[in-house]
Tab-separated table of N, CA and C in Angstrom:
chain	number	residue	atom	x	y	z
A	1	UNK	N	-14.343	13.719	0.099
A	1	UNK	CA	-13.977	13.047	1.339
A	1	UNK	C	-13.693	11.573	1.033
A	2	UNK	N	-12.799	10.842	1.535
A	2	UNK	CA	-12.095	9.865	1.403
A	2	UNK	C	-13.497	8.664	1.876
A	3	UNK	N	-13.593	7.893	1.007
A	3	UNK	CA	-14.472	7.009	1.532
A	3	UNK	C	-14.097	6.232	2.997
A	4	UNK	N	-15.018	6.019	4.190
A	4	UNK	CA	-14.862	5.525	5.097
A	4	UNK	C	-14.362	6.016	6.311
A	5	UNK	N	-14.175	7.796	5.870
A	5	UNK	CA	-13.618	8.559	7.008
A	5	UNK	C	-14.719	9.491	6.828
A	6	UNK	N	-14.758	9.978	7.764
A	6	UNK	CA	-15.461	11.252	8.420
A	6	UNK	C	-14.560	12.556	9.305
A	7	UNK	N	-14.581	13.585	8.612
A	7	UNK	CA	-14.336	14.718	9.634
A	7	UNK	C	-13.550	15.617	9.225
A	8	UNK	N	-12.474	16.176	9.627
A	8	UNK	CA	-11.563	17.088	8.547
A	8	UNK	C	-10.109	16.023	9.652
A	9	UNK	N	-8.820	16.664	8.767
A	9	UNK	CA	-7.883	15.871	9.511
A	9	UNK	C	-7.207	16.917	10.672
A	10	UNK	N	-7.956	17.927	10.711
A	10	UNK	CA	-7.677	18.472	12.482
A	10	UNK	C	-8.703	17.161	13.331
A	11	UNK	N	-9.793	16.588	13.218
A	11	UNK	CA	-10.438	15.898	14.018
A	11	UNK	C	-9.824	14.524	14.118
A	12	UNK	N	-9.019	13.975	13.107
A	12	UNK	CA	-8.001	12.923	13.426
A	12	UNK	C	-6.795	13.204	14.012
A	13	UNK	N	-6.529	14.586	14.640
A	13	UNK	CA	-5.110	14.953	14.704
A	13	UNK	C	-5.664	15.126	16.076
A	14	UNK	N	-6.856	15.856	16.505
A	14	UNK	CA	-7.227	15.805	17.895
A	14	UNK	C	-7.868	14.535	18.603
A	15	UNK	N	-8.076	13.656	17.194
A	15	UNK	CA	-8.155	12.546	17.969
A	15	UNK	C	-6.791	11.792	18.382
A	16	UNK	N	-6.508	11.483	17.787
A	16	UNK	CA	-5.090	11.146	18.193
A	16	UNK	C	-4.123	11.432	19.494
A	17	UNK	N	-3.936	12.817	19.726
A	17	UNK	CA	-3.865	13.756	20.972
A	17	UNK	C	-4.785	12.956	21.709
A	18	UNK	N	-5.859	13.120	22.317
A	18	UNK	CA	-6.406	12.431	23.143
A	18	UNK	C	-6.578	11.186	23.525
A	19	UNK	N	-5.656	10.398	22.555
A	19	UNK	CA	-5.396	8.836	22.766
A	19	UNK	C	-4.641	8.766	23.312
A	20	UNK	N	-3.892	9.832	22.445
A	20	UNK	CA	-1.969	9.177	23.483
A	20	UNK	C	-2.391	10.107	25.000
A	21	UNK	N	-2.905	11.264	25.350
A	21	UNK	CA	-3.557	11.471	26.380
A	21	UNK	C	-3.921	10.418	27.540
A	22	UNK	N	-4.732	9.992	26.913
A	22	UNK	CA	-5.560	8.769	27.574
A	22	UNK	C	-4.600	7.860	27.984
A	23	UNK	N	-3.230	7.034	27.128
A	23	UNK	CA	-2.505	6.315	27.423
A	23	UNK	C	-2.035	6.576	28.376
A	24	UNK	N	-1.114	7.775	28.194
A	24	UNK	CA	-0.135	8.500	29.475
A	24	UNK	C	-1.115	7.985	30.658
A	25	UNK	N	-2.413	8.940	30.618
A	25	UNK	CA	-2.988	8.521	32.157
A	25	UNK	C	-3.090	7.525	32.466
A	26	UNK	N	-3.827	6.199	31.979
A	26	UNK	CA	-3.805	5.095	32.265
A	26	UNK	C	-2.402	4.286	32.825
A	27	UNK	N	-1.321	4.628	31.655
A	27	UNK	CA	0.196	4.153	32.254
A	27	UNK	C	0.546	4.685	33.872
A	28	UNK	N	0.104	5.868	33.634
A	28	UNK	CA	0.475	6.554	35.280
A	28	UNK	C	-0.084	6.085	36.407
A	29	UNK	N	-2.048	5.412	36.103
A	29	UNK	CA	-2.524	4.897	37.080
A	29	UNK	C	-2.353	3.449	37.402
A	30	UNK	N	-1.984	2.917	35.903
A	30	UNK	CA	-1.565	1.454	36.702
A	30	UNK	C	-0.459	1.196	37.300
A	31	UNK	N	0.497	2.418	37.240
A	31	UNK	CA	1.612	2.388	37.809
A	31	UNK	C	1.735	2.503	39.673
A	32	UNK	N	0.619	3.619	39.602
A	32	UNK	CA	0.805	3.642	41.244
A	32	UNK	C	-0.177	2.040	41.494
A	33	UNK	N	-1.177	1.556	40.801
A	33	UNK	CA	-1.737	0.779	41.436
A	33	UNK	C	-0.523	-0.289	41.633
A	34	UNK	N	0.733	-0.848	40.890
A	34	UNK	CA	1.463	-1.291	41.061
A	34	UNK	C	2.542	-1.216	42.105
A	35	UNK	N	2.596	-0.389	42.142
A	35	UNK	CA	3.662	0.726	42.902
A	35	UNK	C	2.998	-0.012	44.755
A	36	UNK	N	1.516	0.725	44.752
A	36	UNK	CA	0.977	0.574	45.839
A	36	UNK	C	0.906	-1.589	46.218
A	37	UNK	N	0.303	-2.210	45.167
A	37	UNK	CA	-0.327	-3.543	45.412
A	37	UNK	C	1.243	-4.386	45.655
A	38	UNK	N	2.450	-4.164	44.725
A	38	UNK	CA	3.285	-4.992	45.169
A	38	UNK	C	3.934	-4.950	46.459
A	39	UNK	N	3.455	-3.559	47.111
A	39	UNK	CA	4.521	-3.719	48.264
A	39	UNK	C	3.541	-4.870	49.496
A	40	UNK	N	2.536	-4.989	49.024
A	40	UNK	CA	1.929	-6.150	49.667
A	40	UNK	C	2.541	-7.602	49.474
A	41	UNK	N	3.163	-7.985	48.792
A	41	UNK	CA	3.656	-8.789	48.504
A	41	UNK	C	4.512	-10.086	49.394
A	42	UNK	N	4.968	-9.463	50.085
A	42	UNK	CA	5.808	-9.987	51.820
A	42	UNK	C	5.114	-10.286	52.381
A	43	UNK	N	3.583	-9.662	52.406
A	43	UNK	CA	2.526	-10.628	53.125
A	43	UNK	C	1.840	-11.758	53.377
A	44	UNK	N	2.102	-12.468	51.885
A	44	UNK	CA	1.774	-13.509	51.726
A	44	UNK	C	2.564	-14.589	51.738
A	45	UNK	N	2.145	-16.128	52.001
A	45	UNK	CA	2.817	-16.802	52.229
A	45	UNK	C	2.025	-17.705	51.724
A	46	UNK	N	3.403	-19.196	51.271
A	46	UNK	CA	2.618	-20.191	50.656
A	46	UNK	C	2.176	-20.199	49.422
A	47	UNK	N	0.762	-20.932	48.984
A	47	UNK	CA	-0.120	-20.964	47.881
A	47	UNK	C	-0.528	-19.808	47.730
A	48	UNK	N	-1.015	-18.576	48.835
A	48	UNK	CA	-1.404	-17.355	48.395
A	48	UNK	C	-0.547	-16.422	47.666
A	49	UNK	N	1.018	-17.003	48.483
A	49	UNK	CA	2.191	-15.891	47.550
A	49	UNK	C	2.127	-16.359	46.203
A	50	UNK	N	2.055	-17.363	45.521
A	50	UNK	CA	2.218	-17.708	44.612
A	50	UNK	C	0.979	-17.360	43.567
A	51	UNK	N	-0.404	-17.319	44.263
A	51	UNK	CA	-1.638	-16.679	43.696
A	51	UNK	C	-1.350	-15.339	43.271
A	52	UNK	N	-0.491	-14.762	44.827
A	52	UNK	CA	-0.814	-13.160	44.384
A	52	UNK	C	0.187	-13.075	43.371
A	53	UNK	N	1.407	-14.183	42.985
A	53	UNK	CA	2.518	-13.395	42.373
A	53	UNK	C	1.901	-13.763	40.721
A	54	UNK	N	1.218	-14.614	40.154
A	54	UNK	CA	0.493	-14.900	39.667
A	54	UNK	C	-0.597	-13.919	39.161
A	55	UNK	N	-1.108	-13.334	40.307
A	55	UNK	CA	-1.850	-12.056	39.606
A	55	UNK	C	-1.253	-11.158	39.403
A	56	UNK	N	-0.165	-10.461	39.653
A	56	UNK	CA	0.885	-9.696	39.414
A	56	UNK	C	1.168	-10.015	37.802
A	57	UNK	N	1.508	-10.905	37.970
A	57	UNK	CA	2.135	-11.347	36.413
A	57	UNK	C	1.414	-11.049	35.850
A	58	UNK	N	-0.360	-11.460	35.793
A	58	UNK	CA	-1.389	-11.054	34.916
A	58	UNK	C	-1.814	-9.563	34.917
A	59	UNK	N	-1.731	-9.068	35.606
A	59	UNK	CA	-1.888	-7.370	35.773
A	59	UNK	C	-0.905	-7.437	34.863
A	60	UNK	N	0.383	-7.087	34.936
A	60	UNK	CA	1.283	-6.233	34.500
A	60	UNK	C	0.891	-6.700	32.365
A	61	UNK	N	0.770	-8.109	32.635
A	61	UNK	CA	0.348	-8.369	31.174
A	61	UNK	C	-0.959	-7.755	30.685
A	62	UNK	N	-1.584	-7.594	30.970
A	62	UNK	CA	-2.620	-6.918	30.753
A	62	UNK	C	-2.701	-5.560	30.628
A	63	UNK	N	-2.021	-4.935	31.380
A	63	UNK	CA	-1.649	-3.342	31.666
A	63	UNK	C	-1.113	-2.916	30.471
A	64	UNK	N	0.411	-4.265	30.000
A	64	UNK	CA	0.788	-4.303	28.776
A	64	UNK	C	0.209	-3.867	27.402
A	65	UNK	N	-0.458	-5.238	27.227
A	65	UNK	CA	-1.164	-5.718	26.484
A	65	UNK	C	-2.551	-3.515	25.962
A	66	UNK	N	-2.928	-3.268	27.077
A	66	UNK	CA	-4.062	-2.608	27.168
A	66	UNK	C	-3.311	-1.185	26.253
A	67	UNK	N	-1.887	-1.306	26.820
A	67	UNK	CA	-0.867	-0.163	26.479
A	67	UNK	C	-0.877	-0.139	25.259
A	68	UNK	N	-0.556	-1.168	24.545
A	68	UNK	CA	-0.208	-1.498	23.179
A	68	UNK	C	-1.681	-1.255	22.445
A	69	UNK	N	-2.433	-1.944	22.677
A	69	UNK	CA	-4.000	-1.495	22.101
A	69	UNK	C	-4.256	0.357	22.073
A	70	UNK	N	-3.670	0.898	22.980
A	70	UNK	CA	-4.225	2.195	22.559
A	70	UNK	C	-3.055	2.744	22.233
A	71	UNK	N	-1.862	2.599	22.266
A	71	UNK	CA	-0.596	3.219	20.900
A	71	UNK	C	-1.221	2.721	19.515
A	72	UNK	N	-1.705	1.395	19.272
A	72	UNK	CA	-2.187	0.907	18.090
A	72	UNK	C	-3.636	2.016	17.706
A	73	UNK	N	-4.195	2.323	18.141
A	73	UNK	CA	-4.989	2.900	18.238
A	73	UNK	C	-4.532	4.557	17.612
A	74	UNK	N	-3.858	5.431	18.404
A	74	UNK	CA	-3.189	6.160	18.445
A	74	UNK	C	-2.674	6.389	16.916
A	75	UNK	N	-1.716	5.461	16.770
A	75	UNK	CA	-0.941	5.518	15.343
A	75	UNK	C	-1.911	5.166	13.897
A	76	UNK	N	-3.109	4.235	14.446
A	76	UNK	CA	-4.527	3.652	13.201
A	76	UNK	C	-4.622	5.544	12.740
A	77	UNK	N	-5.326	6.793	14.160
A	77	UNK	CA	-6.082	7.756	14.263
A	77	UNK	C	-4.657	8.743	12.800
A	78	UNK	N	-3.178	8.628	13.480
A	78	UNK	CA	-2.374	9.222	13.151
A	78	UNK	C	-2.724	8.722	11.477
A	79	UNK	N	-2.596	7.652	11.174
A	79	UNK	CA	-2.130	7.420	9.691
A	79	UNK	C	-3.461	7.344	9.005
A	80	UNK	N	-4.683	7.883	9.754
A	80	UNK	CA	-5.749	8.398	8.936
A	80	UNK	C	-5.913	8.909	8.700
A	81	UNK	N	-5.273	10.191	9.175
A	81	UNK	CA	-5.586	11.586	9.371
A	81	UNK	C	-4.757	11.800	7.659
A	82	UNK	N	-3.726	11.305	8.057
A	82	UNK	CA	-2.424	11.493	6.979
A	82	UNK	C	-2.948	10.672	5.449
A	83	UNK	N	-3.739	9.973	5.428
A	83	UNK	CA	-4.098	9.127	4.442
A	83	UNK	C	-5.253	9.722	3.536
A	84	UNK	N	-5.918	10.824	4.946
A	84	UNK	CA	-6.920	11.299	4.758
A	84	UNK	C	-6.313	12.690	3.725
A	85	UNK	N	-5.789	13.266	4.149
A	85	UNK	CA	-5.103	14.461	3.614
A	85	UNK	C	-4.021	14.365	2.226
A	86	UNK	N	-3.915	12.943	2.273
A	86	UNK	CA	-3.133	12.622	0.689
A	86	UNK	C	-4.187	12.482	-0.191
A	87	UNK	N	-5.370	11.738	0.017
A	87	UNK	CA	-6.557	11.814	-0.955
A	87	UNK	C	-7.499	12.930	-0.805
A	88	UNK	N	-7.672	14.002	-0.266
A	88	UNK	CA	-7.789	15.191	-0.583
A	88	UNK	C	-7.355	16.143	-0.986
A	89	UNK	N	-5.636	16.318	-1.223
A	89	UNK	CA	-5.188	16.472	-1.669
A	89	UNK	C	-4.784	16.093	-3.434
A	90	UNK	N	-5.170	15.201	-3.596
A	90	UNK	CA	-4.779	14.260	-5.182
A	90	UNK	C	-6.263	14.843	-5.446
A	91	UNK	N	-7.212	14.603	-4.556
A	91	UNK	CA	-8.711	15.199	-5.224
A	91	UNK	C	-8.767	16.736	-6.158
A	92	UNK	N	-7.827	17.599	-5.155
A	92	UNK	CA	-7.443	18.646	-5.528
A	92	UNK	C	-6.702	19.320	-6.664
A	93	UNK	N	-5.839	18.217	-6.778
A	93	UNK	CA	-4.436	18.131	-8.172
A	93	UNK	C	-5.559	17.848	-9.185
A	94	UNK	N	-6.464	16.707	-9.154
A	94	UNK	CA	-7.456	16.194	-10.106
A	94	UNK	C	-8.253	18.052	-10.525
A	95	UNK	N	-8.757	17.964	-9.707
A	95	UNK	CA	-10.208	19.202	-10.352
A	95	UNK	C	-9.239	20.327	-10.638
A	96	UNK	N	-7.748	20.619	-9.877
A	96	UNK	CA	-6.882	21.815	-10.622
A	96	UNK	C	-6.625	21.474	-11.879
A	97	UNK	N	-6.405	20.044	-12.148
A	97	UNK	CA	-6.000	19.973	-13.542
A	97	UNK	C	-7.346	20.265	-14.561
A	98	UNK	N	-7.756	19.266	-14.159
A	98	UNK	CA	-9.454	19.880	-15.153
A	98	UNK	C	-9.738	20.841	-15.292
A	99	UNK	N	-9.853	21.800	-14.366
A	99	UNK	CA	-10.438	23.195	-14.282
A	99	UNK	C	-9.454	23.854	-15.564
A	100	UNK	N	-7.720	23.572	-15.300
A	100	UNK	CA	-6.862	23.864	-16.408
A	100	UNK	C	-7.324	23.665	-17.298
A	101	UNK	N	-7.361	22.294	-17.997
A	101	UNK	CA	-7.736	21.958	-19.193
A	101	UNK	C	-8.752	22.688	-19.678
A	102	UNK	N	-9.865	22.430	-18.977
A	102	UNK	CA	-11.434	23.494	-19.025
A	102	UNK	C	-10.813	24.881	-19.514
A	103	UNK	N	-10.126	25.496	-18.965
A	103	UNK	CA	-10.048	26.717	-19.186
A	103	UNK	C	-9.223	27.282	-20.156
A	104	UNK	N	-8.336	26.035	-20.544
A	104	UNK	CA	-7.388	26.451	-21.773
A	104	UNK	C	-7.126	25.694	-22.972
């Protein structure tokens, strides 16, 4: 086993799946919360329009921002799995060859 990982690379492959999982939903719920909070928007007037448009801006950056953290996430799980399975693999080429040599 690859130092610093744990598991087989079906458990990085289902982890992974359940990230980008997780993303989708989250994208979908900040969407209606968006969907729903901007049409408030006409309501305000003044210093408050400018507060709320202000928090708008920071939501959506954040929503951003939160998006990108779990694709990063997502793709870390993906290219472990894969990193994981090239050095178990070479582990494999190693002890086939030995075992060769050993045996002949």
């Amino acid at each position: 086993m690859p130092d610093g990982y744990t598991g087989t690379v079906q458990d990085f492959t289902n982890a992974h799946r359940d990230v980008v999982g997780v993303k989708e939903d989250v994208e979908a719920t900040l969407k209606q919360v968006w969907d729903t909070v901007v049409g408030l928007q006409g309501e305000w007037k003044g210093a408050a329009a400018t507060a709320f448009s202000n928090m708008m801006q920071r939501f959506d950056t954040n929503a951003k921002d939160l998006n990108a953290a779990l694709e990063a996430i997502a793709e870390q799980l993906l290219a472990a799995g894969s990193t994981y399975q090239e050095q178990e693999d070479s582990k494999q080429d190693v002890f086939g060859n030995l075992s060769a040599q050993l045996d002949g």
